[in-house]
Amino acid sequence: MPKKLNILMFSGEYDKALAALILANTARDMDVDVTMFFAFWGLCLLRSDEKTNSDGKSFYEKLFSVMTPKGPEELPLSKMNFSGIGKAMMLEMMEDGKAPKLIDFLSGARKNGVKFYSCKLSMEIMGIDKNELIPEVEVMTAQQYLEDGLGADMQLFI
C-alpha cells in the first residue's frame, strides 16, 4: 500500500500555499498519494479568476466574492506584505533565483495527480460555488475529510 499525505489548507496566504504545494509535489515525486483539503481562506487558492459568479448570491456573499483573492497570484504574504510591496519583492527574488511561482506549483500538482477537495460548509459560508473553483476540485464534508485523513501516514495543517 502506498504512503499517503493529507494536507489541510486553511491559510489563504501566498508563502504558506507555496510551502504546501512544494510538499505536495515533492511527495508525488516520491510516489506518495496526496490529498489536499481546502477550508475557508485556503479556498482562495483554488478560485478561478475567470469564473466568478454573483448570480443568486446574497449581498454579503457578493461582497466576499469581490474582496477575497481569486486564484494563487492574488494571495498576499503572511508576513511583511506591506500592501503588496513585500510580495512584489519576494516574487522578484524568486524570479532572480529562477524559482517557479505559486501558479507553477499548483499546475504541477494538478498534473501530478494531487487530489483537491474543498470543504462543503466553508464554501457555503463564504458563498463560493463549485463552478468558481478549478475543475479538479471535489466537494466533501468535514466527516469525509476526517475519514480520508485517518487513513493518511502524515497530516499537515497549513
Coordinates of C-alpha atoms in Angstrom, one line a residue:
M1 CA 0.0 0.0 0.0
P2 CA 1.5 3.4 -1.0
K3 CA 2.2 6.1 1.6
K4 CA -0.4 8.9 1.9
L5 CA 0.0 12.6 2.8
N6 CA -3.0 14.7 3.8
I7 CA -2.7 18.5 3.8
L8 CA -5.5 20.7 5.3
M9 CA -5.0 24.1 3.6
F10 CA -6.7 26.7 5.8
S11 CA -4.4 29.6 5.0
G12 CA -5.0 31.9 2.0
E13 CA -1.5 33.3 2.0
Y14 CA 1.0 33.0 -0.8
D15 CA 4.0 31.8 1.1
K16 CA 2.0 29.2 3.1
A17 CA 0.3 28.0 -0.1
L18 CA 3.7 27.8 -1.8
A19 CA 5.1 25.6 1.1
A20 CA 2.0 23.3 0.9
L21 CA 2.3 22.8 -2.8
I22 CA 6.1 22.3 -2.7
L23 CA 5.5 19.5 -0.2
A24 CA 2.5 18.1 -2.2
N25 CA 4.6 18.0 -5.5
T26 CA 7.6 16.5 -3.7
A27 CA 5.5 13.8 -2.1
R28 CA 4.0 12.9 -5.5
D29 CA 7.5 12.7 -6.9
M30 CA 8.2 10.2 -4.2
D31 CA 5.1 8.2 -5.2
V32 CA 3.1 9.3 -2.2
D33 CA -0.6 9.7 -2.6
V34 CA -1.5 13.3 -1.7
T35 CA -4.9 14.8 -0.8
M36 CA -5.4 18.5 -0.1
F37 CA -8.5 19.7 1.7
F38 CA -9.2 23.4 1.4
A39 CA -11.2 25.2 4.0
F40 CA -12.1 28.9 4.5
W41 CA -9.3 31.2 3.3
G42 CA -7.5 28.2 1.7
L43 CA -10.3 28.1 -0.9
C44 CA -9.0 31.4 -2.4
L45 CA -6.0 29.4 -3.8
L46 CA -8.4 27.3 -5.9
R47 CA -10.6 30.2 -7.1
S48 CA -10.6 30.8 -10.8
D49 CA -10.3 34.5 -11.6
E50 CA -12.3 33.8 -14.8
K51 CA -15.3 32.1 -13.3
T52 CA -16.6 34.4 -10.6
N53 CA -20.3 34.3 -10.4
S54 CA -22.6 36.6 -8.3
D55 CA -25.9 35.2 -9.6
G56 CA -28.1 34.1 -6.7
K57 CA -25.7 35.3 -4.0
S58 CA -26.7 37.4 -1.0
F59 CA -25.2 40.9 -0.5
Y60 CA -22.6 39.6 1.8
E61 CA -21.6 36.7 -0.5
K62 CA -21.2 39.1 -3.4
L63 CA -19.1 41.4 -1.1
F64 CA -16.9 38.5 0.0
S65 CA -16.5 37.4 -3.7
V66 CA -15.2 40.9 -4.6
M67 CA -13.0 41.3 -1.5
T68 CA -11.3 37.9 -1.4
P69 CA -8.4 36.8 -3.6
K70 CA -9.2 35.0 -6.8
G71 CA -6.5 32.4 -7.5
P72 CA -2.9 31.9 -6.5
E73 CA -1.4 35.1 -7.8
E74 CA -3.7 37.3 -5.8
L75 CA -2.8 35.8 -2.4
P76 CA -1.0 38.1 0.0
L77 CA 2.1 37.2 2.0
S78 CA 1.6 36.1 5.6
K79 CA 4.3 38.4 6.9
M80 CA 5.8 41.6 5.5
N81 CA 3.2 42.0 2.8
F82 CA 3.2 45.8 3.1
S83 CA 0.2 46.4 0.9
G84 CA 1.7 44.1 -1.8
I85 CA 5.2 45.6 -1.8
G86 CA 6.7 42.7 0.2
K87 CA 5.1 40.2 -2.1
A88 CA 6.4 42.0 -5.2
M89 CA 9.9 41.9 -3.6
M90 CA 9.6 38.2 -2.9
L91 CA 8.4 37.5 -6.5
E92 CA 11.3 39.4 -7.9
M93 CA 13.7 37.4 -5.6
M94 CA 12.1 34.2 -6.8
E95 CA 12.5 35.3 -10.4
D96 CA 16.1 36.2 -9.8
G97 CA 16.7 32.8 -8.3
K98 CA 14.8 31.1 -11.2
A99 CA 12.3 29.7 -8.7
P100 CA 8.8 28.7 -10.0
K101 CA 5.8 30.8 -9.0
L102 CA 2.9 29.5 -6.9
I103 CA 0.8 29.1 -10.1
D104 CA 3.5 26.8 -11.4
F105 CA 3.4 24.6 -8.3
L106 CA -0.4 24.5 -8.5
S107 CA -0.2 23.5 -12.2
G108 CA 2.3 20.8 -11.3
A109 CA 0.1 19.4 -8.5
R110 CA -2.8 19.3 -10.9
K111 CA -0.8 17.4 -13.5
N112 CA 0.9 15.1 -10.9
G113 CA -2.4 13.8 -9.6
V114 CA -2.7 15.6 -6.3
K115 CA -6.4 15.2 -5.2
F116 CA -8.1 18.5 -4.4
Y117 CA -11.1 18.7 -2.0
S118 CA -13.0 21.7 -0.8
C119 CA -14.9 21.9 2.4
K120 CA -18.6 22.0 1.7
L121 CA -19.5 24.1 4.8
S122 CA -16.7 26.6 4.1
M123 CA -18.0 27.1 0.6
E124 CA -21.5 27.6 1.8
I125 CA -20.4 30.1 4.5
M126 CA -18.2 32.1 2.1
G127 CA -20.7 31.9 -0.8
I128 CA -18.3 30.1 -3.2
D129 CA -19.9 27.9 -5.9
K130 CA -18.0 24.8 -7.1
N131 CA -18.0 26.2 -10.6
E132 CA -15.9 29.1 -9.3
L133 CA -13.0 26.7 -8.5
I134 CA -10.5 24.8 -10.6
P135 CA -12.1 21.8 -12.3
E136 CA -10.2 19.2 -10.3
V137 CA -11.8 20.1 -7.0
E138 CA -14.3 17.8 -5.4
V139 CA -16.5 19.0 -2.6
M140 CA -16.6 17.0 0.6
T141 CA -17.9 17.3 4.2
A142 CA -15.8 17.5 7.3
Q143 CA -16.6 13.9 8.1
Q144 CA -15.4 12.8 4.7
Y145 CA -12.2 14.7 5.2
L146 CA -11.6 13.2 8.6
E147 CA -12.3 9.7 7.2
D148 CA -9.7 10.4 4.4
G149 CA -7.2 11.9 6.9
L150 CA -7.5 9.0 9.3
G151 CA -6.0 6.8 6.6
A152 CA -3.0 9.1 6.0
D153 CA 0.5 8.4 7.1
M154 CA 1.1 12.1 7.7
Q155 CA -1.2 15.1 8.1
L156 CA -0.3 18.7 7.8
F157 CA -2.3 21.8 8.8
I158 CA -1.3 24.9 6.9

